Amino acid sequence: MQRRRFLGLLGAGGLMGLLPVWALARPQLDLSRGADVEPLELSESAWRERLSEAQFKVLREADTEPAGSSPLNDEKRRGEYRCAGCGLTLFTSDMKYESGTGWPSFFDHVKGHLLTQRDFVLLIPRTEYHCARCGGHQGHVFDDGPEPTGLRWCNNGVALRFVPDGA
C-alpha cells in the first residue's frame, strides 16, 4: 500500500471508524478516595525492596502481564483481592467473574479504594485504575461487563494478593 493512501486511511475517515471502540473503552466514572484510606508514598528504592520485579513493572510502571499468566484468573475460593503493593482490599470474590480475557475480572470494586485516570498509551483513550492508597496501577475498566454494573474491571493478577476467608 502506498504511504499516502495508508495515511489517508488514518485521517478523519479512518479515525471516525474507531469511535465506537473509543466509546466502549471509556466508561464515565467519578471515583474518589474513601475517608478511611490514608495515602502511602514510598521512594522508588523502597518500592523495589517491597515488590518483585514483575510487581514493580505493573504497579509502579503501568506494565501489563501476559494474558493467562496469573493463577488468580482461576481462583474460585471465597476471599478478598488486595493490592499487592499495600494490602488495601480492592475486590471480593463475590465481585469476580470469568470474562474470558485471560486476566482476573470483576464487575464491581470496594468503594473508595480505586481511583481512575485516562490512559492514551494505545492512542485510544481508556480508563486506567489505581489503588487509592499507594497509587499502584491495577488495570483498566471497560463497560462490557455483566449486570448489575455492566463494568469489567480487568486486573493484572500480579498486582493483587488473594486472601482466602478465614486466613
Coordinates of N, CA, C and O in Angstrom, one line a residue:
M1 N 0.9 -1.2 0.0 CA 0.0 0.0 0.0 C 0.9 1.2 0.0 O 1.9 1.3 0.7
Q2 N 0.5 2.2 -0.7 CA 1.3 3.4 -0.8 C 1.2 4.2 0.5 O 0.1 4.2 1.1
R3 N 2.2 4.9 0.9 CA 2.2 5.6 2.2 C 1.1 6.6 2.2 O 0.4 6.8 3.2
R4 N 1.0 7.4 1.2 CA -0.1 8.5 1.1 C -1.5 7.9 1.3 O -2.3 8.4 2.1
R5 N -1.7 6.7 0.7 CA -3.1 6.1 0.8 C -3.3 5.6 2.3 O -4.3 5.8 2.9
F6 N -2.2 5.0 2.8 CA -2.3 4.5 4.2 C -2.5 5.6 5.2 O -3.4 5.5 6.0
L7 N -1.8 6.7 5.0 CA -2.0 7.9 5.9 C -3.4 8.5 5.7 O -4.0 8.9 6.7
G8 N -3.9 8.4 4.5 CA -5.3 8.9 4.3 C -6.3 8.1 5.0 O -7.3 8.6 5.5
L9 N -6.1 6.8 5.1 CA -7.0 5.9 5.9 C -6.9 6.2 7.3 O -7.9 6.0 8.1
L10 N -5.8 6.7 7.8 CA -5.7 7.0 9.2 C -6.2 8.4 9.5 O -6.3 8.8 10.6
G11 N -6.6 9.2 8.5 CA -7.1 10.5 8.6 C -8.5 10.5 9.2 O -8.9 9.5 9.9
A12 N -9.2 11.6 9.0 CA -10.5 11.7 9.6 C -11.4 10.5 9.4 O -12.1 10.0 10.3
G13 N -11.5 10.0 8.2 CA -12.3 8.9 7.9 C -11.9 7.6 8.6 O -12.8 6.9 9.2
G14 N -10.6 7.4 8.7 CA -10.1 6.2 9.4 C -10.4 6.3 10.9 O -10.8 5.4 11.6
L15 N -10.2 7.5 11.4 CA -10.4 7.7 12.9 C -11.8 7.6 13.3 O -12.2 7.2 14.3
M16 N -12.7 8.1 12.4 CA -14.1 8.0 12.7 C -14.6 6.6 12.8 O -15.5 6.3 13.6
G17 N -14.0 5.7 12.1 CA -14.3 4.3 12.2 C -13.9 3.7 13.6 O -14.4 2.7 14.0
L18 N -13.0 4.3 14.3 CA -12.6 3.9 15.6 C -13.4 4.4 16.7 O -13.4 3.9 17.8
L19 N -14.3 5.4 16.5 CA -15.1 6.0 17.5 C -15.9 5.0 18.3 O -15.9 5.1 19.5
P20 N -16.5 4.0 17.7 CA -17.3 3.1 18.6 C -16.3 2.3 19.5 O -16.7 2.0 20.7
V21 N -15.1 2.0 19.1 CA -14.2 1.4 20.0 C -13.8 2.3 21.2 O -13.8 1.9 22.3
W22 N -13.7 3.6 20.9 CA -13.4 4.6 21.9 C -14.5 4.6 22.9 O -14.3 4.7 24.1
A23 N -15.7 4.6 22.5 CA -16.8 4.7 23.4 C -16.9 3.5 24.3 O -17.2 3.6 25.5
L24 N -16.6 2.3 23.8 CA -16.6 1.1 24.6 C -15.5 1.1 25.7 O -15.7 0.6 26.7
A25 N -14.4 1.8 25.4 CA -13.3 1.7 26.3 C -13.3 2.8 27.3 O -12.3 3.0 28.0
R26 N -14.3 3.7 27.4 CA -14.3 4.8 28.2 C -15.5 5.0 29.1 O -16.2 5.9 29.0
P27 N -15.7 4.1 30.1 CA -16.8 4.3 31.0 C -16.6 5.6 31.8 O -15.4 5.9 32.1
Q28 N -17.6 6.3 32.0 CA -17.5 7.6 32.8 C -17.7 7.2 34.2 O -18.8 6.9 34.7
L29 N -16.6 7.4 35.0 CA -16.6 7.0 36.4 C -16.2 8.3 37.2 O -15.3 9.0 36.8
D30 N -16.8 8.5 38.3 CA -16.4 9.5 39.2 C -16.0 8.9 40.6 O -16.9 8.7 41.4
L31 N -14.8 8.5 40.7 CA -14.3 7.8 41.9 C -13.5 8.8 42.7 O -12.8 9.6 42.2
S32 N -13.6 8.6 44.0 CA -12.8 9.4 44.9 C -12.3 8.5 46.1 O -12.9 7.5 46.4
R33 N -11.2 8.9 46.7 CA -10.6 8.1 47.7 C -11.5 8.1 49.0 O -12.0 9.2 49.4
G34 N -11.7 7.0 49.5 CA -12.5 6.8 50.7 C -11.9 7.5 51.9 O -10.6 7.6 52.0
A35 N -12.7 8.0 52.8 CA -12.2 8.7 54.0 C -11.3 7.8 54.9 O -10.5 8.3 55.6
D36 N -11.5 6.5 54.8 CA -10.7 5.5 55.5 C -9.4 5.2 54.9 O -8.6 4.4 55.5
V37 N -9.1 5.8 53.8 CA -7.8 5.4 53.0 C -6.8 6.5 53.2 O -7.0 7.6 52.7
E38 N -5.7 6.2 53.9 CA -4.6 7.1 54.1 C -3.6 6.8 53.0 O -3.1 5.7 52.8
P39 N -3.2 7.9 52.2 CA -2.3 7.6 51.1 C -0.9 7.1 51.6 O -0.4 7.6 52.6
L40 N -0.3 6.3 50.8 CA 1.0 5.7 51.1 C 2.0 6.1 50.0 O 1.7 5.8 48.9
E41 N 3.0 6.8 50.4 CA 4.0 7.2 49.4 C 5.4 6.7 49.9 O 5.8 6.9 51.0
L42 N 6.1 6.0 49.0 CA 7.4 5.4 49.2 C 8.3 5.8 48.1 O 7.9 6.1 47.0
S43 N 9.6 5.8 48.4 CA 10.6 6.1 47.3 C 10.7 4.9 46.4 O 10.2 3.8 46.7
E44 N 11.2 5.1 45.2 CA 11.4 4.1 44.2 C 12.2 2.9 44.8 O 11.8 1.7 44.6
S45 N 13.2 3.2 45.5 CA 14.1 2.1 46.1 C 13.3 1.3 47.2 O 13.4 0.1 47.3
A46 N 12.4 2.0 47.9 CA 11.6 1.3 48.9 C 10.6 0.4 48.2 O 10.3 -0.7 48.6
W47 N 10.0 0.9 47.1 CA 9.1 0.0 46.3 C 9.8 -1.2 45.7 O 9.3 -2.3 45.7
R48 N 11.0 -1.0 45.2 CA 11.8 -2.1 44.7 C 12.1 -3.1 45.7 O 12.2 -4.3 45.4
E49 N 12.3 -2.7 47.0 CA 12.6 -3.7 48.0 C 11.3 -4.4 48.4 O 11.4 -5.6 48.8
R50 N 10.2 -3.8 48.3 CA 8.9 -4.3 48.8 C 8.3 -5.3 47.7 O 7.6 -6.2 48.1
L51 N 8.5 -5.0 46.4 CA 7.9 -5.7 45.3 C 8.8 -6.6 44.6 O 10.0 -6.3 44.5
S52 N 8.3 -7.7 43.9 CA 9.0 -8.5 43.0 C 9.2 -7.6 41.7 O 8.6 -6.6 41.6
E53 N 10.1 -8.0 40.8 CA 10.4 -7.3 39.6 C 9.1 -7.1 38.8 O 8.8 -6.1 38.3
A54 N 8.3 -8.3 38.7 CA 7.1 -8.2 37.9 C 6.1 -7.3 38.5 O 5.4 -6.6 37.8
Q55 N 6.0 -7.4 39.9 CA 5.0 -6.5 40.6 C 5.4 -5.0 40.4 O 4.6 -4.1 40.1
F56 N 6.7 -4.7 40.5 CA 7.2 -3.4 40.3 C 6.8 -2.8 38.9 O 6.3 -1.7 38.7
K57 N 7.1 -3.7 37.9 CA 6.8 -3.2 36.5 C 5.3 -2.9 36.3 O 5.0 -1.9 35.7
V58 N 4.4 -3.7 36.9 CA 3.0 -3.4 36.7 C 2.5 -2.3 37.7 O 1.9 -1.3 37.2
L59 N 2.8 -2.4 38.9 CA 2.3 -1.5 39.9 C 2.9 -0.1 39.8 O 2.2 0.9 39.9
R60 N 4.2 0.0 39.5 CA 4.9 1.3 39.5 C 5.1 1.9 38.1 O 5.3 3.1 38.0
E61 N 5.2 1.0 37.1 CA 5.4 1.4 35.7 C 4.3 1.2 34.8 O 4.4 1.4 33.5
A62 N 3.1 0.8 35.3 CA 1.9 0.5 34.5 C 2.1 -0.5 33.3 O 1.5 -0.3 32.3
D63 N 2.9 -1.5 33.6 CA 3.1 -2.6 32.6 C 1.9 -3.5 32.6 O 1.0 -3.3 33.5
T64 N 1.8 -4.4 31.7 CA 0.7 -5.4 31.7 C 1.3 -6.8 31.6 O 2.1 -7.0 30.8
E65 N 0.8 -7.7 32.5 CA 1.3 -9.0 32.5 C 0.6 -9.8 31.3 O -0.4 -9.4 30.8
P66 N 1.3 -10.8 30.8 CA 0.7 -11.6 29.7 C -0.7 -12.2 30.1 O -0.9 -12.7 31.2
A67 N -1.6 -12.2 29.2 CA -2.9 -12.8 29.4 C -2.7 -14.3 29.8 O -1.9 -15.0 29.2
G68 N -3.5 -14.8 30.7 CA -3.5 -16.2 31.1 C -2.3 -16.5 32.0 O -2.1 -17.7 32.3
S69 N -1.5 -15.6 32.4 CA -0.3 -15.9 33.2 C -0.6 -15.9 34.7 O 0.3 -16.4 35.5
S70 N -1.7 -15.4 35.2 CA -1.9 -15.3 36.6 C -2.8 -16.5 37.2 O -3.8 -16.8 36.6
P71 N -2.3 -17.1 38.2 CA -3.1 -18.1 38.9 C -4.4 -17.6 39.5 O -5.4 -18.3 39.6
L72 N -4.5 -16.3 39.7 CA -5.7 -15.7 40.3 C -6.8 -15.7 39.2 O -8.0 -15.6 39.6
N73 N -6.5 -15.8 38.0 CA -7.5 -15.9 37.0 C -8.5 -17.1 37.2 O -9.7 -17.1 37.0
D74 N -7.9 -18.2 37.8 CA -8.7 -19.4 38.1 C -9.1 -19.6 39.5 O -9.6 -20.6 39.9
E75 N -8.8 -18.6 40.4 CA -9.1 -18.6 41.8 C -10.6 -18.7 42.0 O -11.3 -17.8 41.5
K76 N -11.1 -19.6 42.7 CA -12.6 -19.8 42.9 C -13.0 -19.7 44.4 O -14.2 -19.7 44.7
R77 N -12.0 -19.7 45.3 CA -12.3 -19.6 46.7 C -12.9 -18.3 47.1 O -12.7 -17.3 46.4
R78 N -13.6 -18.3 48.3 CA -14.2 -17.0 48.8 C -13.0 -16.3 49.5 O -12.2 -16.9 50.1
G79 N -13.0 -15.0 49.3 CA -12.0 -14.2 50.0 C -11.9 -12.8 49.4 O -12.8 -12.3 48.7
E80 N -10.7 -12.1 49.7 CA -10.5 -10.7 49.2 C -9.3 -10.7 48.3 O -8.3 -11.4 48.5
Y81 N -9.4 -9.8 47.4 CA -8.3 -9.5 46.4 C -7.8 -8.1 46.9 O -8.5 -7.1 46.8
R82 N -6.5 -8.1 47.4 CA -5.9 -6.9 47.9 C -4.8 -6.5 47.0 O -4.2 -7.2 46.3
C83 N -4.5 -5.2 47.1 CA -3.4 -4.6 46.3 C -2.1 -5.3 46.8 O -1.8 -5.3 48.0
A84 N -1.3 -5.7 45.9 CA 0.0 -6.4 46.2 C 1.0 -5.4 46.7 O 2.0 -5.8 47.3
G85 N 0.7 -4.1 46.5 CA 1.7 -3.1 46.9 C 1.5 -2.7 48.4 O 2.4 -2.4 49.1
C86 N 0.2 -2.6 48.8 CA 0.0 -2.0 50.1 C -1.1 -2.8 51.0 O -1.3 -2.5 52.1
G87 N -1.7 -3.8 50.4 CA -2.6 -4.7 51.1 C -4.1 -4.1 51.2 O -4.9 -4.8 51.8
L88 N -4.4 -3.0 50.6 CA -5.8 -2.5 50.6 C -6.7 -3.4 49.8 O -6.4 -3.8 48.7
T89 N -7.8 -3.8 50.4 CA -8.8 -4.6 49.7 C -9.5 -3.8 48.6 O -10.0 -2.8 48.8
L90 N -9.4 -4.4 47.4 CA -9.9 -3.7 46.2 C -11.2 -4.4 45.7 O -12.1 -3.8 45.2
F91 N -11.2 -5.8 45.8 CA -12.3 -6.6 45.3 C -12.6 -7.7 46.3 O -11.7 -8.1 47.1
T92 N -13.8 -8.3 46.2 CA -14.1 -9.5 46.9 C -14.4 -10.6 45.9 O -14.7 -10.3 44.8
S93 N -14.4 -11.8 46.4 CA -14.7 -13.0 45.5 C -16.1 -12.9 44.9 O -16.4 -13.4 43.8
D94 N -17.0 -12.2 45.7 CA -18.4 -12.1 45.2 C -18.5 -11.1 44.0 O -19.5 -11.1 43.3
M95 N -17.5 -10.4 43.7 CA -17.4 -9.4 42.6 C -16.7 -10.0 41.4 O -16.8 -9.4 40.3
K96 N -16.1 -11.1 41.5 CA -15.3 -11.7 40.4 C -16.2 -12.5 39.5 O -17.2 -13.1 39.9
Y97 N -15.8 -12.5 38.2 CA -16.5 -13.3 37.2 C -15.5 -13.7 36.1 O -14.4 -13.1 36.0
E98 N -15.8 -14.7 35.3 CA -14.9 -15.2 34.2 C -15.3 -14.4 33.0 O -16.3 -14.6 32.4
S99 N -14.3 -13.5 32.6 CA -14.6 -12.7 31.4 C -14.1 -13.3 30.1 O -14.4 -12.8 29.0
G100 N -13.2 -14.3 30.2 CA -12.6 -14.9 29.1 C -11.5 -14.2 28.5 O -11.0 -14.5 27.4
T101 N -11.0 -13.1 29.2 CA -9.9 -12.3 28.6 C -8.5 -12.8 29.0 O -7.6 -12.4 28.4
G102 N -8.4 -13.7 30.0 CA -7.1 -14.1 30.5 C -6.6 -13.3 31.7 O -5.5 -13.6 32.1
W103 N -7.4 -12.4 32.2 CA -7.0 -11.6 33.4 C -8.1 -11.7 34.4 O -9.3 -11.8 34.0
P104 N -7.8 -11.7 35.7 CA -8.9 -11.6 36.7 C -9.8 -10.4 36.4 O -9.3 -9.3 36.2
S105 N -11.1 -10.7 36.4 CA -12.0 -9.6 36.1 C -13.1 -9.5 37.2 O -13.5 -10.6 37.7
F106 N -13.6 -8.3 37.4 CA -14.6 -8.1 38.5 C -15.6 -7.1 37.9 O -15.3 -6.3 37.1
F107 N -16.9 -7.3 38.4 CA -17.9 -6.4 37.9 C -18.2 -5.2 38.8 O -18.9 -4.3 38.5
D108 N -17.5 -5.2 40.0 CA -17.6 -4.1 40.9 C -16.3 -4.1 41.8 O -15.5 -5.0 41.6
H109 N -16.2 -3.1 42.6 CA -15.0 -2.9 43.4 C -15.4 -2.4 44.8 O -16.6 -2.0 45.0
V110 N -14.5 -2.4 45.7 CA -14.7 -1.8 47.0 C -14.7 -0.3 46.9 O -13.7 0.3 46.4
K111 N -15.8 0.3 47.2 CA -16.0 1.8 47.0 C -14.9 2.6 47.8 O -14.6 2.2 49.0
G112 N -14.4 3.6 47.2 CA -13.4 4.4 47.8 C -12.0 3.9 47.8 O -11.0 4.5 48.3
H113 N -11.8 2.7 47.2 CA -10.5 2.0 47.2 C -9.8 2.0 45.8 O -8.7 1.5 45.7
L114 N -10.4 2.6 44.8 CA -9.8 2.7 43.5 C -10.0 4.1 43.0 O -11.0 4.8 43.2
L115 N -9.0 4.6 42.2 CA -9.1 5.9 41.5 C -8.8 5.6 40.1 O -8.1 4.7 39.7
T116 N -9.3 6.5 39.2 CA -9.2 6.3 37.8 C -8.5 7.5 37.1 O -8.5 8.6 37.7
Q117 N -8.0 7.3 35.9 CA -7.5 8.4 35.1 C -7.5 7.9 33.7 O -7.6 6.7 33.4
R118 N -7.4 8.8 32.7 CA -7.4 8.5 31.3 C -6.0 7.9 30.9 O -5.0 8.4 31.4
D119 N -6.0 7.0 30.0 CA -4.8 6.4 29.5 C -4.8 6.4 28.0 O -5.8 6.0 27.4
F120 N -3.8 7.0 27.4 CA -3.7 7.1 25.9 C -2.6 6.3 25.3 O -2.1 6.6 24.2
V121 N -2.1 5.3 26.0 CA -0.9 4.6 25.6 C -1.1 4.0 24.2 O -0.2 4.0 23.4
L122 N -2.3 3.4 24.0 CA -2.5 2.8 22.7 C -3.2 3.7 21.7 O -3.8 3.3 20.7
L123 N -3.2 5.0 22.0 CA -3.8 6.1 21.2 C -5.4 6.1 21.3 O -6.0 6.9 20.8
I124 N -5.9 5.1 21.9 CA -7.3 5.0 22.1 C -7.5 5.3 23.6 O -7.0 4.6 24.4
P125 N -8.3 6.3 24.0 CA -8.4 6.6 25.4 C -9.1 5.5 26.1 O -10.1 4.9 25.7
R126 N -8.4 5.1 27.2 CA -9.0 4.0 28.1 C -9.1 4.6 29.5 O -8.4 5.6 29.8
T127 N -9.8 3.9 30.4 CA -9.9 4.3 31.8 C -9.0 3.3 32.6 O -9.3 2.2 32.7
E128 N -7.9 3.9 33.0 CA -6.9 3.1 33.8 C -7.3 3.3 35.3 O -7.8 4.4 35.7
Y129 N -7.1 2.3 36.1 CA -7.4 2.5 37.6 C -6.2 2.1 38.4 O -5.4 1.2 38.0
H130 N -6.2 2.7 39.6 CA -5.1 2.5 40.5 C -5.6 2.3 42.0 O -6.7 2.7 42.3
C131 N -4.8 1.7 42.8 CA -5.1 1.6 44.2 C -5.2 3.0 44.8 O -4.3 3.8 44.6
A132 N -6.2 3.3 45.6 CA -6.4 4.6 46.2 C -5.4 4.9 47.3 O -5.2 6.0 47.6
R133 N -4.8 3.9 47.9 CA -3.8 4.1 48.9 C -2.4 4.3 48.4 O -1.8 5.3 48.7
C134 N -1.9 3.4 47.6 CA -0.5 3.5 47.1 C -0.3 4.0 45.7 O 0.8 4.2 45.2
G135 N -1.4 4.1 45.0 CA -1.4 4.6 43.6 C -0.9 3.5 42.6 O -0.7 3.8 41.4
G136 N -0.8 2.3 43.1 CA -0.3 1.2 42.2 C -1.3 0.9 41.0 O -2.5 0.8 41.3
H137 N -0.7 0.8 39.8 CA -1.5 0.5 38.6 C -2.1 -0.9 38.8 O -1.4 -1.8 39.1
Q138 N -3.4 -1.0 38.6 CA -4.1 -2.3 38.6 C -4.5 -2.8 37.3 O -4.3 -4.0 36.9
G139 N -5.1 -2.0 36.5 CA -5.6 -2.4 35.2 C -6.4 -1.3 34.5 O -6.2 -0.2 34.7
H140 N -7.4 -1.8 33.7 CA -8.3 -0.9 33.0 C -9.8 -1.3 33.2 O -10.0 -2.5 33.4
V141 N -10.7 -0.4 33.2 CA -12.1 -0.7 33.4 C -12.8 -0.4 32.1 O -12.5 0.6 31.4
F142 N -13.7 -1.3 31.7 CA -14.4 -1.2 30.4 C -15.9 -1.4 30.7 O -16.3 -2.0 31.7
D143 N -16.7 -1.0 29.8 CA -18.2 -1.1 30.0 C -18.8 -2.2 29.3 O -19.9 -2.2 28.8
D144 N -18.1 -3.4 29.2 CA -18.6 -4.6 28.6 C -18.8 -5.7 29.5 O -18.7 -6.9 29.2
G145 N -19.0 -5.4 30.8 CA -19.1 -6.4 31.8 C -20.6 -6.8 32.1 O -21.5 -6.3 31.5
P146 N -20.8 -7.8 33.0 CA -22.1 -8.3 33.3 C -22.9 -7.3 34.2 O -22.4 -6.4 34.8
E147 N -24.2 -7.6 34.3 CA -25.0 -6.9 35.3 C -24.6 -7.3 36.7 O -24.0 -8.4 36.8
P148 N -24.8 -6.5 37.7 CA -25.6 -5.3 37.7 C -24.9 -4.0 37.3 O -25.6 -3.0 37.1
T149 N -23.6 -4.0 37.2 CA -22.9 -2.8 36.9 C -22.6 -2.5 35.4 O -22.5 -1.4 35.0
G150 N -22.5 -3.6 34.6 CA -22.1 -3.5 33.2 C -20.6 -3.2 33.0 O -20.2 -3.0 31.9
L151 N -19.9 -3.2 34.1 CA -18.4 -2.9 34.0 C -17.6 -4.2 34.1 O -18.0 -5.2 34.7
R152 N -16.4 -4.1 33.5 CA -15.4 -5.1 33.6 C -14.1 -4.5 34.1 O -13.4 -3.7 33.4
W153 N -13.8 -4.7 35.4 CA -12.5 -4.2 36.0 C -11.5 -5.3 35.7 O -11.5 -6.4 36.3
C154 N -10.7 -5.1 34.7 CA -9.7 -6.1 34.1 C -8.4 -5.8 34.9 O -7.7 -4.8 34.6
N155 N -8.0 -6.7 35.7 CA -6.9 -6.5 36.6 C -5.7 -7.4 36.3 O -5.8 -8.6 35.9
N156 N -4.5 -6.9 36.5 CA -3.3 -7.7 36.4 C -3.2 -8.5 37.7 O -3.3 -8.0 38.8
G157 N -3.1 -9.8 37.5 CA -3.1 -10.7 38.7 C -1.9 -10.4 39.6 O -2.0 -10.5 40.8
V158 N -0.7 -10.1 39.0 CA 0.5 -9.8 39.8 C 0.3 -8.6 40.6 O 1.0 -8.4 41.6
A159 N -0.7 -7.7 40.3 CA -0.9 -6.5 41.1 C -1.8 -6.8 42.3 O -2.1 -5.9 43.1
L160 N -2.3 -8.0 42.4 CA -3.2 -8.4 43.5 C -2.6 -9.5 44.4 O -1.7 -10.3 43.9
R161 N -3.1 -9.6 45.6 CA -2.8 -10.7 46.5 C -4.1 -11.2 47.0 O -5.0 -10.4 47.5
F162 N -4.4 -12.5 46.8 CA -5.7 -13.1 47.3 C -5.5 -13.6 48.7 O -4.5 -14.3 49.1
V163 N -6.5 -13.2 49.5 CA -6.5 -13.6 50.9 C -7.8 -14.4 51.1 O -8.9 -13.8 51.1
P164 N -7.7 -15.7 51.3 CA -9.0 -16.5 51.5 C -9.7 -16.2 52.8 O -9.0 -15.8 53.8
D165 N -11.0 -16.3 52.8 CA -11.8 -16.1 54.0 C -11.2 -17.0 55.1 O -10.8 -18.2 54.9
G166 N -11.1 -16.4 56.3 CA -10.6 -17.2 57.5 C -9.1 -17.2 57.6 O -8.6 -17.8 58.5
A167 N -8.4 -16.6 56.7 CA -6.9 -16.7 56.7 C -6.4 -15.5 57.6 O -7.0 -14.5 57.8

